[in-house]
Structures are given as structure tokens and as C-alpha cells.
Amino acid sequence: MNSCNGDYNEDNIFFKIINGVIPCNKIIENQNTLSFYDVNPKALIHLLVIPKNNYKNFFSFQESATFQEKEDFWNCVQESVKKLNLQQGGFRIISNCGQFANQEVPHFHVHILGGQQL
Ligand code: AMP
């Protein structure tokens, strides 16, 4: 069960992306954060933003990440939005956390959806 609490499990696809084991279609990165396109897009433009350190979900990121990691994370969100020009028409940010939200990958991420009427 993928609860909101509990330990980080390195056996997940985003851990492998961060460690270069599998590739991603990168948009941008900074010291603590990476953004890339979702392989199964739910909108014309669908990207993911993830911290490079190991946080299971939004909850653990908020509780344990450093100020710098949080700043870098939200800067990466902003810079990704700007790079893809999503602020023009508008966009949606979502983070699934735990079982009730059907979080599939237990490494904190936000989805950014845009490029069309949602
Ligand atoms: P969530 O349900 O919030 O955990 O969503 C996980 C997202 O990761 C889904 O939208 C998947 O399409 C996406 N995903 C899974 N594997 C990959 C991958 N290798 N590269 C990019 N996105 C992926």
C-alpha cells in the first residue's frame, strides 16, 4: 500500500531517471530539481517536476526538504512553465499523495498540464 507516511523506496522509476539508469525527455534542471515530459500525457502539454533527493510525496518533501531544495523546486516549476509558454493560456498543477489519490510513483512530483482547454 502506498500510504502518505513511511520510508522512501528506491525501487521506483523516477529514482532510476535521476540516477541516469533510464532516460527522460528533459525540459530543464537545476541543482536540486528536474523537469521532463510525462510519457503518457493527459493533456497537449504534460510535464513532471521532481526533486533530485529522495522524498516519497508532497508530505515528506514539505517536512524534510531544505529551504534551498524547496526554493529550487518551485523555481523549476516556474522556469518550466515559462520555457513552454504555459502562462499565456493557463495551466494546472497537481500532486497525487498516497493511496486515495492513486499516486503511482512513490517519489514526490507535481504534474503540470496545459496547452489546451482542460
Ligand atoms: P502519479 O500517479 O501522480 O504517481 O503519476 C505518475 C506519472 O508518471 C504518470 O502520469 C506516468 O505517465 C508518469 N511516468 C511513468 N513512467 C514515466 C517515465 N519513464 N517517464 C516519464 N513519465 C513517466
XYZ file of N, CA, C and O and ligand atoms in Angstrom:
495
model
N 0.845 -1.198 0.000
C 0.000 0.000 0.000
C 0.879 1.245 0.000
O 1.899 1.290 0.674
N 0.473 2.225 -0.779
C 1.258 3.447 -0.899
C 0.652 4.520 0.001
O -0.117 5.347 -0.433
N 1.030 4.487 1.274
C 0.465 5.456 2.208
C 1.245 6.757 2.120
O 2.299 6.834 1.505
N 0.721 7.803 2.760
C 1.418 9.089 2.740
C 2.639 9.070 3.655
O 3.553 9.854 3.496
N 2.646 8.164 4.632
C 3.781 8.064 5.538
C 4.656 6.885 5.130
O 4.357 6.173 4.194
N 5.732 6.674 5.863
C 6.589 5.517 5.597
C 7.848 5.883 4.852
O 8.048 7.026 4.462
N 8.687 4.878 4.654
C 10.013 5.102 4.098
C 9.986 5.250 2.586
O 9.092 4.755 1.912
N 11.019 5.909 2.089
C 11.231 6.029 0.645
C 11.698 4.689 0.101
O 12.577 4.040 0.673
N 11.147 4.259 -1.024
C 11.551 3.008 -1.677
C 12.278 3.348 -2.983
O 11.678 3.909 -3.898
N 13.562 3.000 -3.043
C 14.365 3.345 -4.231
C 13.934 2.592 -5.486
O 14.366 2.919 -6.592
N 13.097 1.593 -5.316
C 12.650 0.806 -6.465
C 11.481 1.522 -7.154
O 10.336 1.059 -7.130
N 11.784 2.693 -7.742
C 10.737 3.412 -8.490
C 11.375 4.092 -9.692
O 12.583 4.363 -9.723
N 10.561 4.368 -10.692
C 11.061 4.813 -11.997
C 11.728 6.191 -11.945
O 12.695 6.448 -12.665
N 11.282 7.077 -11.059
C 11.884 8.407 -11.003
C 13.272 8.355 -10.354
O 14.161 9.130 -10.725
N 13.446 7.448 -9.405
C 14.783 7.240 -8.831
C 15.747 6.828 -9.944
O 16.884 7.298 -10.018
N 15.289 5.968 -10.826
C 16.132 5.492 -11.944
C 16.421 6.627 -12.933
O 17.522 6.718 -13.479
N 15.447 7.497 -13.163
C 15.675 8.644 -14.055
C 16.731 9.573 -13.455
O 17.678 9.984 -14.133
N 16.582 9.900 -12.180
C 17.533 10.807 -11.521
C 18.947 10.242 -11.562
O 19.921 10.971 -11.741
N 19.054 8.935 -11.431
C 20.373 8.307 -11.384
C 20.880 7.869 -12.760
O 21.890 7.166 -12.858
N 20.181 8.285 -13.810
C 20.654 8.043 -15.167
C 20.528 6.605 -15.635
O 21.113 6.225 -16.648
N 19.759 5.806 -14.924
C 19.588 4.397 -15.307
C 18.636 4.282 -16.493
O 18.822 3.449 -17.375
N 17.595 5.123 -16.495
C 16.718 5.201 -17.669
C 16.606 6.670 -18.090
O 16.732 7.571 -17.260
N 16.404 6.902 -19.398
C 16.386 8.283 -19.890
C 15.046 8.972 -19.643
O 14.039 8.320 -19.344
N 15.050 10.294 -19.789
C 13.786 11.051 -19.774
C 13.895 12.129 -20.831
O 14.991 12.434 -21.309
N 12.770 12.679 -21.186
C 12.733 13.787 -22.140
C 12.774 15.087 -21.331
O 11.743 15.678 -21.001
N 13.991 15.506 -21.020
C 14.206 16.596 -20.068
C 13.754 17.947 -20.614
O 13.935 18.239 -21.788
N 13.206 18.772 -19.737
C 12.877 20.161 -20.085
C 13.964 21.065 -19.509
O 14.690 21.705 -20.247
N 14.075 21.101 -18.194
C 15.179 21.833 -17.558
C 15.562 21.136 -16.258
O 14.851 20.240 -15.770
N 16.679 21.582 -15.679
C 17.038 21.125 -14.334
C 17.789 22.228 -13.626
O 18.322 23.146 -14.255
N 17.804 22.148 -12.304
C 18.717 22.961 -11.510
C 19.386 22.031 -10.503
O 19.258 20.805 -10.625
N 20.092 22.583 -9.552
C 20.902 21.740 -8.663
C 20.079 20.649 -7.966
O 20.542 19.520 -7.799
N 18.853 20.987 -7.586
C 18.065 20.052 -6.775
C 16.811 19.520 -7.451
O 16.038 18.796 -6.806
N 16.589 19.875 -8.718
C 15.295 19.584 -9.329
C 15.440 19.263 -10.810
O 16.346 19.769 -11.474
N 14.499 18.466 -11.305
C 14.488 18.091 -12.724
C 13.049 18.169 -13.236
O 12.117 17.767 -12.525
N 12.888 18.665 -14.473
C 11.560 18.598 -15.099
C 11.674 17.882 -16.433
O 12.690 18.005 -17.138
N 10.647 17.114 -16.768
C 10.645 16.324 -18.005
C 9.203 16.021 -18.405
O 8.272 16.144 -17.603
N 9.042 15.600 -19.674
C 7.705 15.305 -20.185
C 7.194 13.963 -19.657
O 7.959 12.990 -19.560
N 5.910 13.915 -19.335
C 5.261 12.669 -18.928
C 5.152 11.741 -20.154
O 4.787 12.187 -21.241
N 5.480 10.454 -19.970
C 5.429 9.506 -21.106
C 4.010 9.212 -21.560
O 3.807 8.736 -22.680
N 3.062 9.457 -20.691
C 1.666 9.146 -21.019
C 0.829 10.407 -20.809
O 0.067 10.508 -19.834
N 0.976 11.407 -21.703
C 0.392 12.727 -21.442
C -1.132 12.714 -21.359
O -1.800 12.076 -22.160
N -1.650 13.453 -20.370
C -3.102 13.585 -20.180
C -3.597 14.922 -20.715
O -4.754 15.282 -20.519
N -2.725 15.673 -21.351
C -3.077 16.952 -21.986
C -2.051 17.189 -23.089
O -1.051 16.470 -23.179
N -2.319 18.195 -23.915
C -1.394 18.500 -25.021
C 0.030 18.677 -24.503
O 0.992 18.186 -25.092
N 0.153 19.386 -23.401
C 1.459 19.503 -22.731
C 1.304 18.973 -21.311
O 0.429 19.406 -20.561
N 2.134 17.993 -20.974
C 2.072 17.365 -19.653
C 3.503 17.087 -19.212
O 4.193 16.258 -19.790
N 3.932 17.819 -18.195
C 5.279 17.615 -17.681
C 5.244 17.290 -16.201
O 4.217 17.472 -15.534
N 6.381 16.794 -15.724
C 6.531 16.422 -14.323
C 7.733 17.165 -13.757
O 8.723 17.361 -14.474
N 7.641 17.575 -12.507
C 8.773 18.210 -11.825
C 9.072 17.397 -10.586
O 8.152 17.107 -9.793
N 10.346 17.004 -10.433
C 10.718 16.142 -9.297
C 11.972 16.671 -8.607
O 12.884 17.192 -9.271
N 12.039 16.527 -7.283
C 13.293 16.829 -6.586
C 14.300 15.712 -6.856
O 13.915 14.563 -7.072
N 15.592 16.063 -6.864
C 16.618 15.042 -7.107
C 16.876 14.191 -5.872
O 17.343 13.056 -5.983
N 16.613 14.746 -4.693
C 16.747 13.933 -3.483
C 15.490 13.099 -3.272
O 14.458 13.329 -3.903
N 15.595 12.142 -2.366
C 14.556 11.131 -2.216
C 13.470 11.533 -1.221
O 13.666 11.445 -0.008
N 12.330 11.963 -1.759
C 11.151 12.252 -0.942
C 9.983 11.508 -1.549
O 9.750 11.576 -2.759
N 9.260 10.823 -0.701
C 8.206 9.925 -1.180
C 7.025 10.666 -1.783
O 6.399 10.191 -2.744
N 6.695 11.803 -1.211
C 5.498 12.526 -1.655
C 5.555 13.967 -1.160
O 6.524 14.374 -0.500
N 4.522 14.722 -1.472
C 4.427 16.131 -1.056
C 4.660 16.298 0.443
O 5.375 17.183 0.898
N 4.052 15.411 1.202
C 4.100 15.480 2.655
C 5.534 15.366 3.170
O 6.005 16.190 3.956
N 6.261 14.345 2.690
C 7.636 14.157 3.166
C 8.556 15.252 2.630
O 9.494 15.676 3.314
N 8.277 15.736 1.421
C 9.072 16.850 0.887
C 8.898 18.078 1.780
O 9.872 18.710 2.184
N 7.669 18.411 2.104
C 7.410 19.588 2.938
C 8.041 19.456 4.318
O 8.548 20.411 4.879
N 8.025 18.239 4.860
C 8.537 18.035 6.214
C 10.061 17.980 6.265
O 10.659 18.423 7.240
N 10.698 17.452 5.204
C 12.123 17.120 5.311
C 13.053 17.869 4.361
O 14.257 17.897 4.588
N 12.543 18.432 3.289
C 13.436 19.110 2.335
C 13.972 20.403 2.945
O 13.327 21.033 3.793
N 15.168 20.790 2.487
C 15.760 22.045 2.955
C 15.074 23.229 2.269
O 14.401 23.070 1.242
N 15.309 24.408 2.836
C 14.774 25.624 2.229
C 15.257 25.746 0.788
O 14.488 26.083 -0.117
N 16.546 25.461 0.571
C 17.125 25.571 -0.776
C 16.456 24.593 -1.745
O 16.168 24.934 -2.901
N 16.208 23.381 -1.283
C 15.550 22.390 -2.151
C 14.146 22.848 -2.532
O 13.716 22.679 -3.676
N 13.448 23.421 -1.562
C 12.083 23.902 -1.849
C 12.118 25.088 -2.811
O 11.317 25.169 -3.748
N 13.059 25.986 -2.574
C 13.177 27.135 -3.472
C 13.515 26.663 -4.890
O 12.923 27.130 -5.879
N 14.466 25.741 -4.988
C 14.855 25.229 -6.305
C 13.688 24.509 -6.981
O 13.512 24.596 -8.201
N 12.908 23.790 -6.180
C 11.785 23.053 -6.748
C 10.789 24.010 -7.404
O 10.418 23.844 -8.578
N 10.379 25.032 -6.645
C 9.343 25.930 -7.181
C 9.900 26.851 -8.263
O 9.168 27.242 -9.181
N 11.188 27.136 -8.204
C 11.815 27.855 -9.326
C 11.787 27.009 -10.588
O 11.554 27.528 -11.690
N 12.018 25.715 -10.437
C 11.998 24.824 -11.604
C 10.584 24.746 -12.180
O 10.410 24.717 -13.404
N 9.579 24.717 -11.310
C 8.189 24.755 -11.794
C 7.981 26.023 -12.622
O 7.499 25.979 -13.763
N 8.376 27.147 -12.047
C 8.163 28.439 -12.732
C 8.927 28.511 -14.052
O 8.369 28.926 -15.085
N 10.192 28.109 -14.031
C 11.012 28.197 -15.243
C 10.517 27.229 -16.319
O 10.595 27.529 -17.518
N 10.014 26.080 -15.918
C 9.471 25.118 -16.893
C 8.224 25.695 -17.554
O 8.042 25.600 -18.776
N 7.359 26.292 -16.723
C 6.140 26.933 -17.246
C 6.509 28.023 -18.243
O 5.926 28.124 -19.333
N 7.511 28.828 -17.889
C 7.925 29.919 -18.778
C 8.534 29.376 -20.065
O 8.244 29.867 -21.162
N 9.383 28.341 -19.931
C 10.045 27.787 -21.119
C 9.024 27.255 -22.129
O 9.200 27.382 -23.332
N 7.948 26.670 -21.637
C 6.928 26.094 -22.526
C 5.797 27.080 -22.809
O 4.811 26.736 -23.451
N 5.938 28.305 -22.272
C 4.982 29.374 -22.529
C 3.574 29.031 -22.049
O 2.588 29.439 -22.670
N 3.495 28.298 -20.968
C 2.178 27.860 -20.495
C 1.409 28.957 -19.776
O 0.192 28.864 -19.622
N 2.124 29.985 -19.330
C 1.440 31.037 -18.576
C 0.491 31.832 -19.452
O -0.442 32.461 -18.957
N 0.703 31.791 -20.767
C -0.164 32.523 -21.697
C -1.626 32.089 -21.560
O -2.511 32.892 -21.301
N -1.855 30.800 -21.751
C -3.233 30.318 -21.738
C -3.685 29.809 -20.386
O -4.878 29.634 -20.147
N -2.733 29.535 -19.496
C -3.061 28.967 -18.195
C -2.671 27.506 -18.122
O -2.441 26.857 -19.146
N -2.600 26.993 -16.911
C -2.154 25.616 -16.701
C -2.660 25.123 -15.353
O -3.159 25.894 -14.536
N -2.470 23.824 -15.116
C -2.915 23.181 -13.868
C -1.730 22.466 -13.227
O -0.957 21.809 -13.936
N -1.599 22.581 -11.896
C -0.576 21.837 -11.152
C -1.279 20.859 -10.219
O -2.200 21.253 -9.482
N -0.832 19.588 -10.265
C -1.440 18.539 -9.438
C -0.329 17.728 -8.781
O 0.695 17.437 -9.414
N -0.540 17.337 -7.522
C 0.351 16.349 -6.916
C -0.485 15.279 -6.225
O -1.266 15.579 -5.312
N -0.350 14.057 -6.690
C -1.042 12.935 -6.061
C -0.222 12.459 -4.871
O 0.984 12.254 -4.989
N -0.892 12.282 -3.727
C -0.192 11.880 -2.497
C -0.904 10.694 -1.877
O -1.993 10.839 -1.322
N -0.295 9.513 -2.021
C -0.789 8.338 -1.324
C -1.924 7.601 -2.011
O -2.282 7.863 -3.167
N -2.475 6.671 -1.285
C -3.402 5.680 -1.835
C -4.689 6.292 -2.386
O -5.096 5.977 -3.509
N -5.320 7.160 -1.624
C -6.601 7.712 -2.064
C -6.446 8.541 -3.340
O -7.392 8.685 -4.119
N -5.254 9.092 -3.542
C -5.005 9.909 -4.745
C -4.484 9.070 -5.905
O -4.200 9.606 -6.979
N -4.317 7.761 -5.681
C -3.753 6.866 -6.714
C -2.359 7.279 -7.151
O -2.038 7.228 -8.337
N -1.532 7.694 -6.187
C -0.135 8.004 -6.532
C 0.544 6.728 -7.007
O 0.630 5.745 -6.270
N 1.029 6.749 -8.270
C 1.649 5.546 -8.849
C 3.136 5.463 -8.549
O 3.660 4.389 -8.281
N 3.820 6.602 -8.665
C 5.274 6.607 -8.479
C 5.589 7.244 -7.121
O 5.300 8.434 -6.913
N 6.172 6.462 -6.200
C 6.377 6.966 -4.834
C 7.642 7.809 -4.686
O 8.505 7.549 -3.826
N 7.767 8.784 -5.577
C 8.811 9.822 -5.477
C 8.078 11.125 -5.749
O 7.423 11.264 -6.800
N 8.186 12.093 -4.835
C 7.402 13.323 -4.953
C 7.514 13.954 -6.342
O 8.601 14.084 -6.901
N 6.386 14.340 -6.889
C 6.368 15.043 -8.171
C 5.107 15.873 -8.272
O 4.088 15.545 -7.665
N 5.190 16.936 -9.066
C 3.969 17.624 -9.472
C 3.798 17.432 -10.972
O 4.775 17.361 -11.724
N 2.548 17.290 -11.369
C 2.168 17.280 -12.775
C 1.837 18.717 -13.158
O 1.173 19.420 -12.398
N 2.252 19.128 -14.342
C 1.800 20.410 -14.900
C 1.138 20.111 -16.239
O 1.742 19.471 -17.111
N -0.116 20.522 -16.345
C -0.913 20.249 -17.548
C -1.321 21.561 -18.196
O -1.741 22.494 -17.503
N -1.197 21.615 -19.508
C -1.592 22.835 -20.199
C -1.586 22.651 -21.704
O -1.589 21.531 -22.205
N -1.558 23.781 -22.397
C -1.507 23.757 -23.860
C -2.862 23.576 -24.511
O -2.966 23.507 -25.740
N -3.923 23.484 -23.716
C -5.276 23.309 -24.247
C -6.281 23.668 -23.157
O -5.927 23.809 -21.979
N -7.529 23.750 -23.530
C -8.605 23.905 -22.541
C -8.726 22.606 -21.756
O -8.878 21.547 -22.356
N -8.651 22.671 -20.442
C -8.695 21.444 -19.615
C -10.116 21.208 -19.086
O -10.855 22.152 -18.875
P 1.262 9.615 -10.286
O 0.016 8.798 -10.402
O 0.990 11.004 -9.809
O 2.311 8.898 -9.459
O 1.815 9.786 -11.762
C 2.966 9.184 -12.259
C 3.171 9.682 -13.671
O 4.452 9.256 -14.119
C 2.148 9.160 -14.697
O 1.489 10.278 -15.302
C 3.007 8.397 -15.709
O 2.550 8.546 -17.034
C 4.377 9.029 -15.496
N 5.513 8.187 -15.865
C 5.725 6.891 -15.553
N 6.900 6.471 -16.037
C 7.463 7.528 -16.676
C 8.692 7.738 -17.384
N 9.589 6.748 -17.549
N 8.937 8.943 -17.913
C 8.034 9.950 -17.773
N 6.872 9.830 -17.102
C 6.581 8.631 -16.560
